[in-house]
Amino acid sequence: MDRVEANGISIGFRRSGEGPPLFLLHGAEADHSMFDAFGAALARYFTVIAYDQRDSGATLNPPEPYGLGELADDLAALIAALGYGRAHVFGTSFGGVIAQVAAVRHPARIDRLVLASTFRVGVSVASINPEGFPRFAELRARLPESLPAFAEYFFAPGYIAAHPEALRLFTDNKRDARQRERRGAVLGQPIAISLEAIKAPTLVLAGSEDRLIPPVHTMSLAQEIPGARSAVIEGVGHVGTIQDPAAVAARVREFLQRKD
């Protein structure tokens, strides 16, 4: 891991490959390592920067609360601190929410934007998944004993059976209680943005088997973002960058290398 000071925090990141810069924003339960295979699939074409958000992985931040605004500002500051004027941004799940805010607050820093398996800023997961979320929240509160059932919101049962190593996404999480509390409070803080204000060319991706964020909700973002493209990746759950990194990378590469 490399490290750089940006926006008042010490950000841990991993950089690989060559070409235009592409920053990867991980989900709420994860850190930069969720992109190991996905980043490797893109490193032949882009300089891939996978970094740890506040209270995640190797990043060090003060103990004060923060919100989506600060997390978006962290991304913009990191892009500048690494010497880039602007960069492509890929955000998945919680990382996709941060990416939406960054695209509105820091449009000059964002080249092209990919939002994967994510939800609209200001909308609660409970409201878009009223049947599944109560059970999800219950299982999350009982981790690690509930891990097998909890993981099924991110991966199909058949995939977990064939790839038990995927559970490391949750078991390798070393956040302490205060870190979990700060991250858990982020989405409860009000922030209002207009997706119509996003000027970056945007691709919205959803996995057809996503049990956490209904694909129809993710795809609806493309209706609000001017000129956005969208695609559903068949057979993929919530964490497509782990379940089928090659398929997700192919979609991302095609979009980022478009000439229009």
Short mmCIF file of N, CA and C in Angstrom, two decimals, residues 67-192:
data_model
loop_
_atom_site.label_atom_id
_atom_site.label_comp_id
_atom_site.label_asym_id
_atom_site.label_seq_id
_atom_site.Cartn_x
_atom_site.Cartn_y
_atom_site.Cartn_z
N GLY A 67 -19.60 12.98 6.65
CA GLY A 67 -20.73 12.62 5.80
C GLY A 67 -20.29 12.39 4.36
N LEU A 68 -21.27 12.27 3.47
CA LEU A 68 -20.96 12.03 2.07
C LEU A 68 -20.17 13.18 1.45
N GLY A 69 -20.42 14.40 1.93
CA GLY A 69 -19.68 15.54 1.40
C GLY A 69 -18.19 15.40 1.64
N GLU A 70 -17.81 15.02 2.86
CA GLU A 70 -16.38 14.84 3.18
C GLU A 70 -15.79 13.69 2.38
N LEU A 71 -16.55 12.60 2.23
CA LEU A 71 -16.04 11.46 1.47
C LEU A 71 -15.85 11.82 0.00
N ALA A 72 -16.75 12.62 -0.54
CA ALA A 72 -16.59 13.08 -1.92
C ALA A 72 -15.41 14.03 -2.05
N ASP A 73 -15.23 14.89 -1.06
CA ASP A 73 -14.08 15.80 -1.08
C ASP A 73 -12.77 15.03 -0.96
N ASP A 74 -12.78 13.92 -0.21
CA ASP A 74 -11.58 13.08 -0.12
C ASP A 74 -11.16 12.58 -1.50
N LEU A 75 -12.14 12.12 -2.27
CA LEU A 75 -11.84 11.62 -3.61
C LEU A 75 -11.23 12.72 -4.48
N ALA A 76 -11.85 13.89 -4.49
CA ALA A 76 -11.33 14.99 -5.31
C ALA A 76 -9.93 15.37 -4.87
N ALA A 77 -9.69 15.41 -3.56
CA ALA A 77 -8.37 15.77 -3.04
C ALA A 77 -7.34 14.71 -3.39
N LEU A 78 -7.75 13.44 -3.37
CA LEU A 78 -6.82 12.35 -3.72
C LEU A 78 -6.43 12.42 -5.19
N ILE A 79 -7.41 12.68 -6.06
CA ILE A 79 -7.10 12.82 -7.48
C ILE A 79 -6.03 13.89 -7.68
N ALA A 80 -6.21 15.04 -7.02
CA ALA A 80 -5.25 16.13 -7.15
C ALA A 80 -3.91 15.79 -6.51
N ALA A 81 -3.94 15.16 -5.34
CA ALA A 81 -2.70 14.84 -4.62
C ALA A 81 -1.82 13.88 -5.39
N LEU A 82 -2.43 13.02 -6.22
CA LEU A 82 -1.65 12.08 -7.01
C LEU A 82 -1.23 12.66 -8.36
N GLY A 83 -1.52 13.94 -8.55
CA GLY A 83 -1.01 14.64 -9.72
C GLY A 83 -1.89 14.61 -10.95
N TYR A 84 -3.16 14.26 -10.77
CA TYR A 84 -4.07 14.21 -11.91
C TYR A 84 -5.01 15.41 -11.90
N GLY A 85 -5.26 15.96 -13.07
CA GLY A 85 -6.23 17.03 -13.15
C GLY A 85 -7.65 16.51 -13.03
N ARG A 86 -7.89 15.38 -13.70
CA ARG A 86 -9.19 14.74 -13.67
C ARG A 86 -8.99 13.25 -13.90
N ALA A 87 -10.02 12.46 -13.61
CA ALA A 87 -9.87 11.02 -13.70
C ALA A 87 -11.23 10.36 -13.92
N HIS A 88 -11.20 9.14 -14.46
CA HIS A 88 -12.39 8.31 -14.48
C HIS A 88 -12.67 7.83 -13.06
N VAL A 89 -13.95 7.62 -12.74
CA VAL A 89 -14.33 7.17 -11.40
C VAL A 89 -15.33 6.02 -11.53
N PHE A 90 -15.06 4.94 -10.80
CA PHE A 90 -15.97 3.79 -10.70
C PHE A 90 -16.36 3.63 -9.24
N GLY A 91 -17.66 3.70 -8.95
CA GLY A 91 -18.13 3.53 -7.59
C GLY A 91 -19.19 2.46 -7.52
N THR A 92 -19.04 1.52 -6.58
CA THR A 92 -20.01 0.46 -6.44
C THR A 92 -20.69 0.53 -5.08
N SER A 93 -22.00 0.29 -5.04
CA SER A 93 -22.78 0.28 -3.81
C SER A 93 -22.59 1.61 -3.06
N PHE A 94 -22.15 1.58 -1.81
CA PHE A 94 -21.90 2.81 -1.04
C PHE A 94 -20.91 3.72 -1.77
N GLY A 95 -19.92 3.11 -2.43
CA GLY A 95 -18.96 3.89 -3.20
C GLY A 95 -19.61 4.62 -4.36
N GLY A 96 -20.68 4.04 -4.92
CA GLY A 96 -21.40 4.71 -5.98
C GLY A 96 -22.16 5.93 -5.50
N VAL A 97 -22.61 5.89 -4.25
CA VAL A 97 -23.28 7.06 -3.66
C VAL A 97 -22.27 8.19 -3.50
N ILE A 98 -21.08 7.86 -2.98
CA ILE A 98 -20.02 8.86 -2.87
C ILE A 98 -19.70 9.45 -4.24
N ALA A 99 -19.61 8.59 -5.25
CA ALA A 99 -19.27 9.04 -6.60
C ALA A 99 -20.32 10.00 -7.15
N GLN A 100 -21.59 9.77 -6.85
CA GLN A 100 -22.63 10.71 -7.29
C GLN A 100 -22.40 12.10 -6.71
N VAL A 101 -22.10 12.15 -5.41
CA VAL A 101 -21.87 13.43 -4.76
C VAL A 101 -20.63 14.11 -5.32
N ALA A 102 -19.57 13.33 -5.53
CA ALA A 102 -18.33 13.89 -6.07
C ALA A 102 -18.54 14.47 -7.47
N ALA A 103 -19.36 13.79 -8.27
CA ALA A 103 -19.59 14.27 -9.64
C ALA A 103 -20.31 15.61 -9.66
N VAL A 104 -21.11 15.87 -8.63
CA VAL A 104 -21.83 17.16 -8.54
C VAL A 104 -20.96 18.22 -7.88
N ARG A 105 -20.25 17.84 -6.81
CA ARG A 105 -19.45 18.82 -6.06
C ARG A 105 -18.14 19.16 -6.76
N HIS A 106 -17.60 18.21 -7.52
CA HIS A 106 -16.27 18.40 -8.13
C HIS A 106 -16.29 17.98 -9.60
N PRO A 107 -17.13 18.60 -10.41
CA PRO A 107 -17.25 18.16 -11.81
C PRO A 107 -15.95 18.26 -12.60
N ALA A 108 -15.08 19.22 -12.24
CA ALA A 108 -13.84 19.38 -12.98
C ALA A 108 -12.87 18.23 -12.76
N ARG A 109 -13.10 17.45 -11.70
CA ARG A 109 -12.19 16.34 -11.38
C ARG A 109 -12.62 15.02 -12.00
N ILE A 110 -13.86 14.95 -12.49
CA ILE A 110 -14.42 13.69 -12.98
C ILE A 110 -14.44 13.68 -14.50
N ASP A 111 -13.80 12.70 -15.10
CA ASP A 111 -13.82 12.54 -16.55
C ASP A 111 -15.06 11.73 -16.94
N ARG A 112 -15.00 10.41 -16.79
CA ARG A 112 -16.17 9.57 -17.00
C ARG A 112 -16.52 8.87 -15.70
N LEU A 113 -17.81 8.54 -15.54
CA LEU A 113 -18.33 8.04 -14.28
C LEU A 113 -19.05 6.71 -14.50
N VAL A 114 -18.75 5.72 -13.66
CA VAL A 114 -19.48 4.45 -13.69
C VAL A 114 -20.07 4.21 -12.30
N LEU A 115 -21.38 3.98 -12.26
CA LEU A 115 -22.10 3.73 -11.02
C LEU A 115 -22.63 2.30 -11.08
N ALA A 116 -22.18 1.44 -10.16
CA ALA A 116 -22.53 0.03 -10.22
C ALA A 116 -23.24 -0.42 -8.95
N SER A 117 -24.35 -1.14 -9.12
CA SER A 117 -25.07 -1.76 -8.00
C SER A 117 -25.26 -0.77 -6.85
N THR A 118 -25.70 0.42 -7.18
CA THR A 118 -25.78 1.48 -6.18
C THR A 118 -27.19 2.05 -6.11
N PHE A 119 -27.36 3.06 -5.29
CA PHE A 119 -28.67 3.66 -5.08
C PHE A 119 -28.56 5.17 -5.06
N ARG A 120 -29.69 5.82 -5.22
CA ARG A 120 -29.68 7.27 -5.34
C ARG A 120 -29.34 7.94 -4.02
N VAL A 121 -28.55 9.00 -4.11
CA VAL A 121 -28.26 9.81 -2.94
C VAL A 121 -29.55 10.29 -2.29
N GLY A 122 -29.64 10.16 -0.97
CA GLY A 122 -30.80 10.64 -0.25
C GLY A 122 -31.93 9.64 -0.13
N VAL A 123 -31.79 8.47 -0.73
CA VAL A 123 -32.81 7.43 -0.65
C VAL A 123 -32.28 6.30 0.23
N SER A 124 -33.06 5.86 1.20
CA SER A 124 -32.60 4.81 2.10
C SER A 124 -32.77 3.44 1.46
N VAL A 125 -31.84 2.56 1.78
CA VAL A 125 -31.94 1.18 1.29
C VAL A 125 -33.23 0.54 1.80
N ALA A 126 -33.62 0.88 3.02
CA ALA A 126 -34.84 0.31 3.58
C ALA A 126 -36.06 0.65 2.73
N SER A 127 -36.09 1.84 2.14
CA SER A 127 -37.25 2.24 1.35
C SER A 127 -37.27 1.60 -0.03
N ILE A 128 -36.11 1.24 -0.57
CA ILE A 128 -36.09 0.65 -1.91
C ILE A 128 -36.09 -0.87 -1.85
N ASN A 129 -35.86 -1.44 -0.66
CA ASN A 129 -35.90 -2.89 -0.49
C ASN A 129 -36.65 -3.21 0.80
N PRO A 130 -37.94 -2.83 0.88
CA PRO A 130 -38.68 -2.97 2.14
C PRO A 130 -38.89 -4.41 2.58
N GLU A 131 -38.85 -5.35 1.65
CA GLU A 131 -39.02 -6.75 2.02
C GLU A 131 -37.73 -7.37 2.53
N GLY A 132 -36.62 -7.06 1.86
CA GLY A 132 -35.36 -7.71 2.21
C GLY A 132 -34.54 -7.00 3.26
N PHE A 133 -34.68 -5.67 3.38
CA PHE A 133 -33.76 -4.95 4.24
C PHE A 133 -33.92 -5.26 5.72
N PRO A 134 -35.13 -5.41 6.26
CA PRO A 134 -35.21 -5.75 7.69
C PRO A 134 -34.44 -7.02 8.04
N ARG A 135 -34.54 -8.03 7.19
CA ARG A 135 -33.79 -9.25 7.41
C ARG A 135 -32.29 -9.00 7.28
N PHE A 136 -31.90 -8.21 6.30
CA PHE A 136 -30.49 -7.85 6.11
C PHE A 136 -29.94 -7.16 7.35
N ALA A 137 -30.68 -6.18 7.88
CA ALA A 137 -30.24 -5.45 9.07
C ALA A 137 -30.13 -6.38 10.28
N GLU A 138 -31.07 -7.30 10.40
CA GLU A 138 -31.03 -8.25 11.51
C GLU A 138 -29.78 -9.13 11.42
N LEU A 139 -29.48 -9.63 10.23
CA LEU A 139 -28.32 -10.48 10.05
C LEU A 139 -27.03 -9.70 10.29
N ARG A 140 -27.01 -8.45 9.84
CA ARG A 140 -25.80 -7.64 10.04
C ARG A 140 -25.52 -7.42 11.52
N ALA A 141 -26.57 -7.25 12.30
CA ALA A 141 -26.41 -7.02 13.73
C ALA A 141 -25.89 -8.26 14.44
N ARG A 142 -26.04 -9.43 13.85
CA ARG A 142 -25.63 -10.68 14.49
C ARG A 142 -24.33 -11.26 13.92
N LEU A 143 -23.63 -10.46 13.10
CA LEU A 143 -22.34 -10.93 12.60
C LEU A 143 -21.38 -11.14 13.77
N PRO A 144 -20.47 -12.13 13.71
CA PRO A 144 -20.19 -13.01 12.56
C PRO A 144 -21.01 -14.29 12.52
N GLU A 145 -21.83 -14.57 13.52
CA GLU A 145 -22.55 -15.84 13.54
C GLU A 145 -23.51 -15.97 12.37
N SER A 146 -24.00 -14.85 11.85
CA SER A 146 -24.97 -14.87 10.76
C SER A 146 -24.32 -14.76 9.38
N LEU A 147 -23.00 -14.88 9.31
CA LEU A 147 -22.26 -14.59 8.08
C LEU A 147 -22.78 -15.34 6.85
N PRO A 148 -23.02 -16.65 6.89
CA PRO A 148 -23.46 -17.34 5.66
C PRO A 148 -24.74 -16.74 5.07
N ALA A 149 -25.73 -16.46 5.92
CA ALA A 149 -26.98 -15.89 5.41
C ALA A 149 -26.79 -14.44 4.99
N PHE A 150 -26.00 -13.69 5.74
CA PHE A 150 -25.73 -12.29 5.41
C PHE A 150 -25.06 -12.18 4.05
N ALA A 151 -24.11 -13.07 3.77
CA ALA A 151 -23.36 -13.01 2.52
C ALA A 151 -24.24 -13.25 1.30
N GLU A 152 -25.39 -13.91 1.49
CA GLU A 152 -26.26 -14.18 0.35
C GLU A 152 -26.92 -12.92 -0.20
N TYR A 153 -26.85 -11.82 0.53
CA TYR A 153 -27.33 -10.56 -0.03
C TYR A 153 -26.33 -9.97 -1.02
N PHE A 154 -25.12 -10.48 -0.98
CA PHE A 154 -24.06 -9.97 -1.85
C PHE A 154 -23.69 -10.95 -2.96
N PHE A 155 -23.79 -12.25 -2.66
CA PHE A 155 -23.44 -13.30 -3.61
C PHE A 155 -24.54 -14.36 -3.63
N ALA A 156 -24.75 -14.98 -4.78
CA ALA A 156 -25.70 -16.08 -4.87
C ALA A 156 -25.18 -17.27 -4.06
N PRO A 157 -26.08 -18.05 -3.44
CA PRO A 157 -25.64 -19.19 -2.64
C PRO A 157 -24.71 -20.14 -3.39
N GLY A 158 -25.02 -20.37 -4.67
CA GLY A 158 -24.16 -21.26 -5.45
C GLY A 158 -22.76 -20.73 -5.60
N TYR A 159 -22.64 -19.41 -5.74
CA TYR A 159 -21.31 -18.81 -5.87
C TYR A 159 -20.55 -18.95 -4.56
N ILE A 160 -21.21 -18.72 -3.43
CA ILE A 160 -20.55 -18.85 -2.13
C ILE A 160 -20.06 -20.27 -1.92
N ALA A 161 -20.90 -21.26 -2.30
CA ALA A 161 -20.50 -22.66 -2.14
C ALA A 161 -19.26 -22.98 -2.96
N ALA A 162 -19.18 -22.41 -4.16
CA ALA A 162 -18.05 -22.68 -5.04
C ALA A 162 -16.84 -21.83 -4.73
N HIS A 163 -17.07 -20.69 -4.06
CA HIS A 163 -15.98 -19.74 -3.78
C HIS A 163 -16.07 -19.27 -2.32
N PRO A 164 -15.83 -20.14 -1.35
CA PRO A 164 -15.93 -19.73 0.05
C PRO A 164 -14.98 -18.60 0.43
N GLU A 165 -13.93 -18.42 -0.38
CA GLU A 165 -12.99 -17.33 -0.10
C GLU A 165 -13.65 -15.97 -0.24
N ALA A 166 -14.79 -15.90 -0.92
CA ALA A 166 -15.50 -14.63 -1.07
C ALA A 166 -15.95 -14.07 0.27
N LEU A 167 -16.10 -14.92 1.27
CA LEU A 167 -16.53 -14.47 2.59
C LEU A 167 -15.48 -13.59 3.26
N ARG A 168 -14.27 -13.58 2.72
CA ARG A 168 -13.24 -12.71 3.30
C ARG A 168 -13.60 -11.25 3.17
N LEU A 169 -14.51 -10.94 2.25
CA LEU A 169 -14.97 -9.56 2.13
C LEU A 169 -15.50 -9.06 3.46
N PHE A 170 -16.05 -9.98 4.27
CA PHE A 170 -16.65 -9.62 5.55
C PHE A 170 -15.76 -10.00 6.73
N THR A 171 -15.09 -11.13 6.65
CA THR A 171 -14.29 -11.59 7.78
C THR A 171 -12.98 -10.83 7.91
N ASP A 172 -12.49 -10.24 6.82
CA ASP A 172 -11.25 -9.47 6.88
C ASP A 172 -11.48 -8.04 7.33
N ASN A 173 -12.72 -7.68 7.57
CA ASN A 173 -13.07 -6.33 8.01
C ASN A 173 -12.57 -6.13 9.45
N LYS A 174 -11.63 -5.21 9.63
CA LYS A 174 -11.02 -4.99 10.95
C LYS A 174 -11.51 -3.71 11.62
N ARG A 175 -12.64 -3.18 11.20
CA ARG A 175 -13.14 -1.95 11.82
C ARG A 175 -13.52 -2.20 13.27
N ASP A 176 -13.19 -1.21 14.12
CA ASP A 176 -13.64 -1.32 15.51
C ASP A 176 -15.03 -0.71 15.63
N ALA A 177 -15.59 -0.73 16.84
CA ALA A 177 -16.97 -0.30 17.04
C ALA A 177 -17.16 1.17 16.65
N ARG A 178 -16.20 2.02 16.98
CA ARG A 178 -16.35 3.45 16.65
C ARG A 178 -16.27 3.69 15.15
N GLN A 179 -15.41 2.96 14.48
CA GLN A 179 -15.33 3.09 13.03
C GLN A 179 -16.64 2.65 12.38
N ARG A 180 -17.18 1.54 12.83
CA ARG A 180 -18.45 1.07 12.29
C ARG A 180 -19.56 2.08 12.57
N GLU A 181 -19.53 2.69 13.74
CA GLU A 181 -20.55 3.67 14.09
C GLU A 181 -20.48 4.89 13.18
N ARG A 182 -19.27 5.39 12.94
CA ARG A 182 -19.13 6.57 12.07
C ARG A 182 -19.59 6.27 10.65
N ARG A 183 -19.18 5.12 10.12
CA ARG A 183 -19.60 4.79 8.75
C ARG A 183 -21.11 4.52 8.68
N GLY A 184 -21.63 3.88 9.71
CA GLY A 184 -23.05 3.61 9.72
C GLY A 184 -23.91 4.85 9.79
N ALA A 185 -23.34 5.95 10.30
CA ALA A 185 -24.11 7.18 10.45
C ALA A 185 -24.10 8.04 9.19
N VAL A 186 -23.25 7.73 8.22
CA VAL A 186 -23.08 8.60 7.05
C VAL A 186 -24.38 8.77 6.28
N LEU A 187 -25.06 7.69 5.96
CA LEU A 187 -26.24 7.78 5.11
C LEU A 187 -27.41 8.44 5.82
N GLY A 188 -27.35 8.53 7.14
CA GLY A 188 -28.42 9.19 7.88
C GLY A 188 -28.30 10.70 7.91
N GLN A 189 -27.18 11.23 7.42
CA GLN A 189 -26.99 12.68 7.41
C GLN A 189 -27.57 13.26 6.12
N PRO A 190 -28.39 14.28 6.22
CA PRO A 190 -29.04 14.82 5.02
C PRO A 190 -28.06 15.47 4.07
N ILE A 191 -28.23 15.17 2.79
CA ILE A 191 -27.47 15.85 1.75
C ILE A 191 -28.35 15.81 0.50
N ALA A 192 -28.46 16.93 -0.16
CA ALA A 192 -29.32 17.01 -1.34
C ALA A 192 -28.49 17.37 -2.56
#
